[in-house]
Coordinates of C-alpha atoms in Angstrom, one line a residue:
A1 CA -0.4 0.5 0.1
M2 CA 1.5 3.6 -0.5
S3 CA 0.1 7.0 1.4
L4 CA -0.9 9.9 -0.9
E5 CA 0.8 13.6 -0.1
E6 CA -1.4 15.9 1.4
G7 CA -2.7 18.1 -2.0
S8 CA -3.0 17.5 -6.2
V9 CA -2.0 18.0 -8.6
G10 CA -4.3 19.3 -11.2
H11 CA -4.5 19.0 -15.0
P12 CA -3.3 21.4 -17.5
D13 CA -6.3 21.3 -18.9
S14 CA -9.1 21.4 -16.3
N15 CA -11.5 22.2 -18.5
N16 CA -11.9 19.0 -20.4
P17 CA -13.8 16.8 -18.4
E18 CA -13.0 13.6 -20.2
L19 CA -10.1 13.8 -18.8
P20 CA -9.8 12.8 -15.0
P21 CA -7.1 13.7 -12.0
V22 CA -4.5 12.5 -10.7
E23 CA -2.7 12.3 -7.9
A24 CA 0.3 14.1 -6.6
D25 CA 3.5 12.5 -5.7
R26 CA 2.6 8.6 -3.5
E27 CA 5.3 8.7 -0.9
L28 CA 5.5 4.3 -1.4
D29 CA 6.3 1.9 1.7
D30 CA 10.6 1.7 0.8
G31 CA 10.3 4.9 1.3
H32 CA 11.0 5.5 -2.4
V33 CA 8.4 8.8 -3.7
L34 CA 6.6 8.4 -7.1
A35 CA 5.8 11.1 -8.6
V36 CA 2.6 12.0 -10.4
G37 CA 1.4 14.2 -13.1
Y38 CA 0.1 15.3 -16.8
S39 CA 2.7 16.7 -19.2
E40 CA 2.6 20.1 -21.4
C41 CA 0.3 17.6 -24.0
G42 CA -2.1 16.4 -21.2
E43 CA -0.2 13.2 -20.6
A44 CA -0.2 11.1 -17.8
T45 CA 3.5 11.0 -16.4
I46 CA 5.2 8.7 -13.5
T47 CA 8.7 9.4 -12.0
A48 CA 9.6 7.2 -10.6
G49 CA 13.4 7.2 -8.9
A50 CA 15.6 8.0 -12.3
Y51 CA 12.9 7.2 -14.4
N52 CA 9.9 7.7 -16.5
A53 CA 7.3 7.7 -18.5
T54 CA 9.1 9.9 -21.9
D55 CA 13.1 9.7 -21.6
V56 CA 14.3 6.3 -22.3
N57 CA 17.9 6.8 -18.8
T58 CA 20.7 4.8 -20.4
E59 CA 23.4 6.6 -18.0
L60 CA 22.5 4.7 -15.3
F61 CA 21.0 1.3 -13.9
E62 CA 18.8 1.1 -10.6
E63 CA 16.1 -0.8 -9.2
L64 CA 12.8 0.9 -10.1
H65 CA 10.0 1.9 -7.6
L66 CA 6.3 2.2 -9.1
G67 CA 4.5 0.8 -5.1
A68 CA 2.0 -2.5 -5.5
E69 CA -1.5 -0.2 -6.7
V70 CA 0.6 1.3 -9.9
A71 CA 2.1 -2.1 -10.3
Q72 CA -0.9 -4.1 -9.2
E73 CA -2.6 -2.1 -12.1
V74 CA -0.1 -3.1 -14.9
R75 CA -0.6 -6.3 -14.5
N76 CA -4.6 -6.2 -14.6
V77 CA -4.0 -4.2 -18.0
W78 CA -1.4 -7.0 -18.6
D79 CA -4.0 -10.1 -17.9
A80 CA -6.7 -8.8 -19.5
F81 CA -4.2 -7.8 -22.7
L82 CA -3.7 -11.5 -22.6
R83 CA -7.6 -12.4 -22.3
S84 CA -8.8 -10.8 -24.7
T85 CA -5.9 -12.0 -27.9
G86 CA -7.5 -15.0 -26.6
S87 CA -3.6 -17.7 -25.7
R88 CA 0.1 -15.8 -25.3
D89 CA 1.1 -17.3 -28.5
A90 CA -1.6 -15.0 -30.2
A91 CA -0.9 -12.0 -28.4
G92 CA 2.7 -12.7 -28.9
E93 CA 2.1 -12.9 -32.4
A94 CA 0.3 -8.8 -33.1
I95 CA 3.0 -8.1 -30.8
Y96 CA 5.8 -8.7 -33.7
S97 CA 3.6 -7.4 -36.0
A98 CA 3.6 -4.6 -33.9
M99 CA 6.9 -4.4 -33.4
Y100 CA 8.1 -5.1 -37.7
D101 CA 5.9 -3.5 -38.8
A102 CA 6.5 0.0 -36.8
A103 CA 9.8 0.5 -38.0
P104 CA 10.3 -1.2 -41.6
S105 CA 13.8 0.1 -40.8
L106 CA 14.6 -1.9 -38.6
Q107 CA 13.6 -5.4 -39.8
V108 CA 16.8 -5.7 -40.6
L109 CA 16.4 -6.6 -36.6
F110 CA 14.3 -9.9 -36.6
Q111 CA 17.4 -12.4 -37.5
T112 CA 15.7 -15.6 -35.4
P113 CA 12.7 -17.0 -36.6
R114 CA 9.5 -15.5 -35.9
A115 CA 7.2 -18.7 -33.9
V116 CA 11.4 -18.9 -31.6
L117 CA 10.8 -14.8 -31.4
V118 CA 7.1 -15.0 -30.5
I119 CA 7.3 -16.7 -27.7
R120 CA 11.0 -15.5 -26.4
L121 CA 9.4 -12.5 -27.0
M122 CA 6.0 -13.3 -24.6
S123 CA 8.6 -15.3 -21.6
G124 CA 10.0 -12.2 -21.4
M125 CA 7.4 -9.5 -21.0
H126 CA 4.9 -11.7 -19.2
E127 CA 8.6 -12.0 -16.7
I128 CA 9.2 -8.3 -16.3
F129 CA 5.4 -7.6 -16.3
S130 CA 5.4 -11.1 -12.9
S131 CA 7.9 -9.0 -11.9
V132 CA 6.8 -5.1 -11.7
H133 CA 6.0 -5.1 -7.7
D134 CA 9.7 -6.7 -6.7
P135 CA 11.9 -3.8 -7.3
K136 CA 15.3 -6.4 -6.7
A137 CA 13.2 -9.5 -8.5
L138 CA 12.2 -6.8 -11.8
K139 CA 16.3 -5.7 -11.9
T140 CA 17.7 -9.0 -12.0
V141 CA 15.2 -10.2 -15.1
V142 CA 16.0 -7.0 -16.9
E143 CA 19.4 -7.8 -16.7
A144 CA 19.5 -11.0 -17.4
M145 CA 17.7 -9.8 -20.4
G146 CA 20.0 -7.2 -21.1
F147 CA 22.6 -10.0 -21.7
L148 CA 20.3 -11.7 -24.5
H149 CA 20.5 -8.3 -26.1
L150 CA 24.3 -7.9 -26.3
H151 CA 24.9 -8.8 -30.4
L152 CA 22.5 -5.8 -30.7
E153 CA 22.8 -2.2 -31.2
V154 CA 20.2 -0.5 -28.6
T155 CA 18.9 2.5 -28.9
A156 CA 16.6 5.4 -27.1
P157 CA 15.0 5.7 -30.4
R158 CA 14.4 2.6 -31.2
V159 CA 13.7 1.7 -27.7
A160 CA 11.0 4.8 -28.2
V161 CA 9.8 3.2 -31.7
F162 CA 9.1 -0.6 -30.2
R163 CA 8.2 0.8 -26.7
D164 CA 4.8 3.1 -28.2
A165 CA 3.8 0.2 -31.3
I166 CA 3.3 -2.3 -27.7
V167 CA 2.2 -0.3 -25.8
D168 CA -0.6 1.1 -28.3
L169 CA -1.2 -1.9 -28.9
I170 CA -1.8 -3.1 -25.6
Q171 CA -4.2 -0.4 -24.8
M172 CA -6.3 -1.0 -28.1
E173 CA -6.6 -4.6 -27.5
S174 CA -7.2 -4.9 -23.3
G175 CA -10.7 -3.1 -24.0
G176 CA -10.5 0.4 -22.9
V177 CA -9.1 -1.5 -19.0
M178 CA -5.7 0.9 -19.6
T179 CA -6.1 4.2 -17.8
P180 CA -3.4 7.3 -18.6
L181 CA -1.8 6.4 -15.0
A182 CA -1.6 2.8 -16.2
R183 CA 0.4 3.4 -19.7
A184 CA 2.7 5.8 -18.1
A185 CA 3.8 3.3 -15.9
F186 CA 3.3 0.8 -19.0
C187 CA 6.4 2.8 -21.3
T188 CA 8.0 4.0 -18.1
V189 CA 8.9 0.0 -17.7
F190 CA 9.6 -0.5 -21.0
N191 CA 11.9 2.5 -21.1
Y192 CA 13.2 1.9 -18.1
A193 CA 14.5 -2.2 -20.0
G194 CA 15.3 -0.6 -23.1
G195 CA 17.6 2.0 -21.0
A196 CA 19.5 -1.3 -19.3
F197 CA 19.8 -3.1 -22.1
V198 CA 21.9 0.2 -23.6
Y199 CA 23.3 -0.1 -20.3
V200 CA 24.3 -3.3 -20.0
R201 CA 25.2 -3.6 -23.5
V202 CA 27.9 -0.2 -23.0
K203 CA 28.8 -1.0 -19.7
Y204 CA 28.9 -4.5 -19.7
A205 CA 31.6 -3.9 -22.5
E206 CA 34.5 -4.6 -20.1
R207 CA 33.4 -7.7 -18.6
L208 CA 33.4 -8.8 -22.5
G209 CA 37.2 -7.6 -22.6
C210 CA 38.4 -9.3 -19.4
L211 CA 36.1 -12.9 -20.4
A212 CA 38.7 -12.9 -24.2
S213 CA 41.9 -12.3 -22.4
S214 CA 41.7 -14.7 -18.8
W215 CA 40.0 -17.6 -20.7
A216 CA 43.2 -16.8 -24.0
Q217 CA 45.2 -17.8 -21.0
A218 CA 43.4 -20.2 -19.4
S219 CA 42.9 -22.5 -22.7
G220 CA 46.0 -21.7 -23.4
K221 CA 45.0 -19.8 -26.9
Q222 CA 48.8 -17.4 -25.9
I223 CA 50.6 -20.5 -25.4
E224 CA 49.7 -21.7 -29.3
G225 CA 49.5 -18.4 -31.2
A226 CA 52.7 -17.8 -29.1
A227 CA 54.2 -20.4 -30.1
E228 CA 53.4 -20.1 -33.6
A229 CA 54.2 -17.0 -34.3
E230 CA 57.6 -18.3 -32.4
G231 CA 57.5 -20.5 -35.3
E232 CA 57.5 -17.9 -38.3
D233 CA 59.7 -16.0 -37.2
G234 CA 62.3 -19.0 -37.4
Q235 CA 61.8 -20.1 -40.3
G236 CA 64.4 -17.7 -42.0
A237 CA 66.9 -19.3 -40.0
S238 CA 69.6 -21.5 -41.5
G239 CA 70.0 -25.3 -42.6
D240 CA 72.6 -26.0 -40.2
Q241 CA 70.7 -23.8 -37.0
D242 CA 67.8 -25.3 -36.8
S243 CA 69.5 -29.0 -37.8
G244 CA 71.3 -28.2 -34.5
A245 CA 69.2 -26.9 -32.7
A246 CA 66.8 -30.3 -33.7
A247 CA 69.4 -32.1 -32.6
E248 CA 70.3 -31.2 -29.2
L249 CA 66.6 -31.9 -28.7
A250 CA 66.3 -35.0 -30.3
A251 CA 69.5 -35.7 -27.4
A252 CA 67.8 -33.9 -24.3
E253 CA 65.0 -36.1 -24.8
E254 CA 66.2 -39.8 -25.2
A255 CA 68.9 -38.7 -22.1
A256 CA 65.3 -37.7 -19.9
R257 CA 63.5 -41.2 -21.4
S258 CA 67.0 -42.8 -20.9
K259 CA 66.6 -42.0 -16.4
K260 CA 63.1 -42.0 -16.7
T261 CA 62.7 -45.7 -17.4
K262 CA 66.3 -46.3 -15.9
R263 CA 64.2 -45.5 -12.6
G264 CA 60.8 -47.3 -13.4
K265 CA 58.6 -44.8 -12.1
T266 CA 55.0 -43.1 -13.5
R267 CA 54.7 -39.5 -13.3
G268 CA 51.1 -38.1 -12.0
W269 CA 50.5 -34.1 -10.7
F270 CA 50.8 -35.1 -6.9
G271 CA 54.3 -36.8 -7.9
S272 CA 53.7 -40.5 -7.4
S273 CA 56.6 -42.8 -8.7
S274 CA 56.9 -47.0 -8.4
A275 CA 60.0 -45.6 -7.2
A276 CA 59.2 -43.7 -4.1
S277 CA 56.3 -46.3 -3.4
S278 CA 59.3 -49.0 -2.5
G279 CA 61.8 -47.6 -0.2
K280 CA 64.8 -46.7 -2.7
G281 CA 65.7 -43.6 -0.1
S282 CA 64.1 -40.5 0.3
S283 CA 66.2 -38.0 -1.7
E284 CA 64.5 -39.5 -4.3
S285 CA 61.4 -38.9 -3.6
E286 CA 62.1 -35.6 -3.1
T287 CA 63.2 -34.7 -6.2
D288 CA 59.6 -36.6 -7.5
F289 CA 57.7 -33.9 -6.1
R290 CA 60.0 -31.6 -7.1
N291 CA 59.5 -32.2 -10.7
T292 CA 55.9 -32.7 -10.7
S293 CA 53.9 -31.9 -13.6
V294 CA 51.5 -29.4 -13.4
P295 CA 48.4 -28.4 -14.8
K296 CA 48.9 -25.8 -18.0
T297 CA 45.2 -25.6 -19.6
Y298 CA 42.0 -25.0 -17.8
N299 CA 40.6 -28.3 -18.7
D300 CA 43.5 -30.1 -16.5
M301 CA 43.3 -27.7 -14.1
F302 CA 39.8 -27.9 -13.7
N303 CA 40.3 -31.7 -13.6
F304 CA 43.2 -31.8 -11.1
N305 CA 40.5 -29.4 -9.4
A306 CA 37.6 -31.2 -9.7
A307 CA 39.2 -34.3 -8.1
V308 CA 40.0 -32.3 -5.0
M309 CA 37.2 -31.2 -4.3
G310 CA 35.3 -34.4 -4.9
F311 CA 33.5 -33.8 -7.7
S312 CA 35.8 -35.9 -9.7
S313 CA 32.4 -38.6 -9.9
R314 CA 30.3 -35.6 -11.4
A315 CA 29.6 -36.8 -14.8
W316 CA 27.4 -33.0 -15.7
M317 CA 30.6 -31.2 -15.3
Q318 CA 32.3 -33.2 -18.6
E319 CA 30.0 -32.3 -20.6
V320 CA 30.2 -28.5 -19.1
L321 CA 33.7 -28.7 -19.9
T322 CA 33.2 -30.2 -22.8
S323 CA 30.8 -27.1 -24.7
F324 CA 32.5 -24.3 -22.0
D325 CA 35.3 -23.3 -25.0
N326 CA 32.7 -23.0 -26.7
I327 CA 30.4 -21.2 -24.3
V328 CA 33.1 -18.9 -23.2
S329 CA 34.6 -17.3 -27.0
H330 CA 30.8 -17.2 -28.2
A331 CA 29.7 -15.5 -24.9
S332 CA 29.3 -11.6 -26.5
N333 CA 26.6 -13.1 -28.5
A334 CA 23.9 -13.8 -27.4
A335 CA 22.2 -16.3 -30.1
R336 CA 24.8 -18.0 -30.0
L337 CA 25.7 -18.3 -26.5
Q338 CA 21.4 -19.7 -25.8
E339 CA 21.7 -22.5 -28.9
E340 CA 25.3 -23.7 -27.2
C341 CA 23.4 -23.5 -23.4
D342 CA 20.0 -25.5 -25.2
V343 CA 22.3 -28.2 -26.5
L344 CA 23.8 -28.4 -23.7
S345 CA 20.8 -28.1 -21.4
L346 CA 20.2 -31.4 -23.8
K347 CA 23.5 -33.6 -22.8
I348 CA 23.1 -33.1 -19.3
A349 CA 20.2 -33.7 -18.7
R350 CA 20.9 -37.6 -20.3
C351 CA 24.0 -37.5 -16.9
K352 CA 22.7 -39.4 -13.7
G353 CA 22.8 -38.1 -10.0
T354 CA 22.0 -34.6 -9.0
I355 CA 23.0 -32.2 -10.8
I356 CA 23.7 -28.4 -8.6
L357 CA 25.5 -25.9 -10.9
P358 CA 27.1 -23.8 -8.4
E359 CA 29.3 -27.0 -7.8
Y360 CA 30.7 -26.3 -11.2
K361 CA 31.3 -22.0 -10.7
A362 CA 33.0 -23.7 -7.2
V363 CA 35.7 -25.6 -9.5
M364 CA 35.8 -22.7 -12.0
L365 CA 37.0 -20.2 -10.1
A366 CA 39.7 -21.8 -8.5
S367 CA 41.0 -23.5 -11.7
L368 CA 40.7 -19.7 -13.3
R369 CA 42.7 -18.3 -10.0
S370 CA 45.8 -20.9 -10.8
L371 CA 45.9 -19.7 -14.5
V372 CA 45.7 -15.8 -15.2
K373 CA 48.6 -14.4 -13.5
D374 CA 47.4 -10.9 -12.9
W375 CA 43.4 -12.2 -11.4
G376 CA 42.0 -9.0 -9.3
S377 CA 39.1 -7.9 -8.7
L378 CA 37.1 -7.2 -11.8
H379 CA 38.3 -11.3 -12.6
E380 CA 36.2 -12.3 -10.7
V381 CA 32.9 -9.9 -10.8
S382 CA 33.1 -10.9 -14.4
W383 CA 33.4 -14.6 -14.2
S384 CA 30.7 -14.7 -11.7
W385 CA 28.3 -12.9 -13.9
L386 CA 29.0 -15.1 -17.0
W387 CA 28.3 -18.0 -15.0
E388 CA 25.0 -16.7 -13.2
N389 CA 24.2 -15.9 -17.1
I390 CA 25.0 -19.4 -18.0
E391 CA 23.5 -21.3 -15.3
R392 CA 19.7 -19.1 -15.7
M393 CA 19.0 -20.2 -18.7
L394 CA 20.3 -24.2 -17.9
K395 CA 17.6 -23.9 -14.8
I396 CA 15.6 -23.1 -17.3
M397 CA 15.0 -26.5 -19.4
M398 CA 16.2 -28.7 -16.5
G399 CA 14.0 -31.5 -15.7
K400 CA 12.2 -30.0 -19.4
P401 CA 13.7 -32.7 -22.1
A402 CA 12.7 -36.0 -20.8
K403 CA 9.5 -34.8 -21.0
Q404 CA 10.5 -33.0 -24.3
E405 CA 11.7 -36.2 -26.0
L406 CA 8.5 -38.3 -24.7
A407 CA 6.6 -36.6 -25.6
L408 CA 7.6 -36.1 -28.8
G409 CA 8.3 -39.6 -29.3
G410 CA 4.9 -40.6 -28.4
F411 CA 3.9 -38.6 -30.6
L412 CA 5.7 -39.8 -34.0
G413 CA 5.0 -43.1 -32.9
S414 CA 1.3 -42.1 -33.6
L415 CA 1.5 -41.1 -36.7
D416 CA 0.2 -43.2 -39.5
E417 CA 1.4 -43.3 -43.0
N418 CA -0.8 -40.6 -44.4
A419 CA 0.0 -38.5 -41.8
K420 CA 3.2 -38.6 -42.7
M421 CA 2.3 -38.0 -45.9
T422 CA 1.3 -34.9 -44.8
I423 CA 4.1 -34.1 -42.7
R424 CA 6.2 -33.9 -46.1
D425 CA 3.9 -32.5 -48.3
E426 CA 3.6 -29.4 -45.5
I427 CA 6.7 -29.4 -44.9
Y428 CA 8.1 -28.4 -48.6
A429 CA 4.9 -26.7 -48.9
K430 CA 5.1 -23.7 -46.2
F431 CA 9.5 -23.4 -47.2
F432 CA 8.7 -23.2 -50.7
A433 CA 6.9 -20.0 -49.6
M434 CA 9.1 -18.7 -47.2
A435 CA 11.8 -19.2 -49.8
P436 CA 10.4 -19.7 -53.4
A437 CA 14.6 -19.3 -54.5
G438 CA 14.6 -22.9 -52.7
Q439 CA 12.9 -24.8 -55.2
E440 CA 15.7 -24.3 -58.0
F441 CA 18.0 -26.6 -55.4
F442 CA 15.0 -29.5 -54.8
N443 CA 16.1 -31.9 -58.3
Q444 CA 15.6 -35.1 -57.1
S445 CA 12.7 -37.1 -56.9
K446 CA 9.5 -37.1 -54.8
T447 CA 11.1 -40.4 -52.9
R448 CA 13.8 -38.2 -52.2
L449 CA 13.1 -35.3 -51.3
Y450 CA 10.2 -37.6 -48.7
Y451 CA 13.4 -39.6 -47.1
I452 CA 14.8 -35.9 -46.3
A453 CA 12.0 -34.9 -44.9
D454 CA 11.6 -37.9 -42.5
K455 CA 15.2 -37.5 -41.7
W456 CA 14.3 -33.7 -40.7
V457 CA 12.4 -35.0 -38.6
G458 CA 13.8 -38.1 -37.7
M459 CA 16.5 -35.9 -36.1
T460 CA 14.9 -33.5 -33.9
L461 CA 14.3 -36.7 -31.4
D462 CA 17.6 -37.7 -31.7
M463 CA 19.0 -34.3 -30.6
Y464 CA 17.0 -35.2 -27.6
R465 CA 18.6 -39.0 -27.0
E466 CA 22.1 -38.2 -28.9
P467 CA 22.8 -34.7 -28.3
S468 CA 26.9 -35.0 -29.2
R469 CA 26.1 -37.0 -31.9
M470 CA 23.6 -34.6 -33.6
V471 CA 25.6 -31.7 -33.1
E472 CA 28.6 -33.1 -35.2
D473 CA 26.6 -34.5 -37.5
L474 CA 24.9 -31.1 -38.0
S475 CA 28.2 -29.4 -38.3
A476 CA 28.7 -31.9 -41.2
L477 CA 25.7 -31.9 -42.6
G478 CA 26.3 -27.6 -42.8
L479 CA 29.9 -28.0 -44.1
R480 CA 28.1 -29.9 -46.8
H481 CA 26.0 -27.5 -48.1
V482 CA 28.3 -24.1 -47.3
G483 CA 27.3 -23.3 -51.4
Y484 CA 23.6 -22.9 -51.4
G485 CA 23.3 -20.2 -50.5

């Protein structure tokens, strides 16, 4: 609840009875003040801290406090909009069309397939409007969405275009329940989210740079690059020098192998050896410890720390480790990062046992601290930030792949031959309608085309059953079709 201060804000056009009065500044229960009034053009305005209904603030990113009553009004209008459209899918289609038609020059930004983008739009907006009553939760949701928009050039004018298009649509479809105050609240929320996207993209560039540089050290890519550069620089040396250096290197390696064979031991990370265990003397044991092989790359260091911390039996950690290079390398590309996390969620869904994602973070940070020479507070914040976003994406899918695989398998298994034939025909009919130029590349017989369609459908189920193999197969398939435009 909120208490109203004494006094009221009069509307500039007080002779117009259609414009309802709007209260004065409201002091919220948490101590924040919500300024409510009218603009010069007669529209209701809201100022919540640094945010308002007209301007997109890209200079800071704080919590947005609207108060319980205004937040509830926003949620009521949003629910009315969903009811009027009939379903969330229909509402998403309407919002997509409104955004797409609002600015033809911005249509190049819509690179994600329409069906996928509609789902993401509705999921994101519903999460935002469901969190308007909780400033802390709203800030977390918006920050996560800003992370997913890092690859897009979000600007204040573009935010204003999309804001007006969406708010106009909601007002038109919500059946007249949107009051001037509710409209101002919706505009304020969209300005808050859009400004946060710009802020995240600009301010978090430092974190992305920190991730890239430190990952180059930890993964060994800097060492490999330096070795390649050194090799190129040394190509101009004389043949005699090369052969002499090679001879010395071969002699040193042979001596090392001979010495190792005479001692008859096997070295590991802990310097264990058969000679030391057989009791040949403390001096040799000390030599073994001094020659301990220390992990030099992230994968080796991660396995070492996982064993020390008691996580060596976590099979799901190995799946994350296998995909981690691709994830970190594409941290600035939200679409690719989402794909990597989606595939990873399918992989870890095949692993048995309890999956506790924060365990990976603990081993990850311990490994990176050991490998990155100039590790500091920025590294700690950047890597924790990255993992929190990865963890959020994985948690969304946790528990779902098994159910989805069961449902998809049951559906495909229930199809008779007539239904399969209809699906085959509809696949090509829709494809050729969306991409007419594609007809030039399908010159095979109908039997071959039906075989390809069956393989497409079958791959959807195989993606759940064997995600690792399917990623390799699809990558190989894509390489074979590089020249097909």
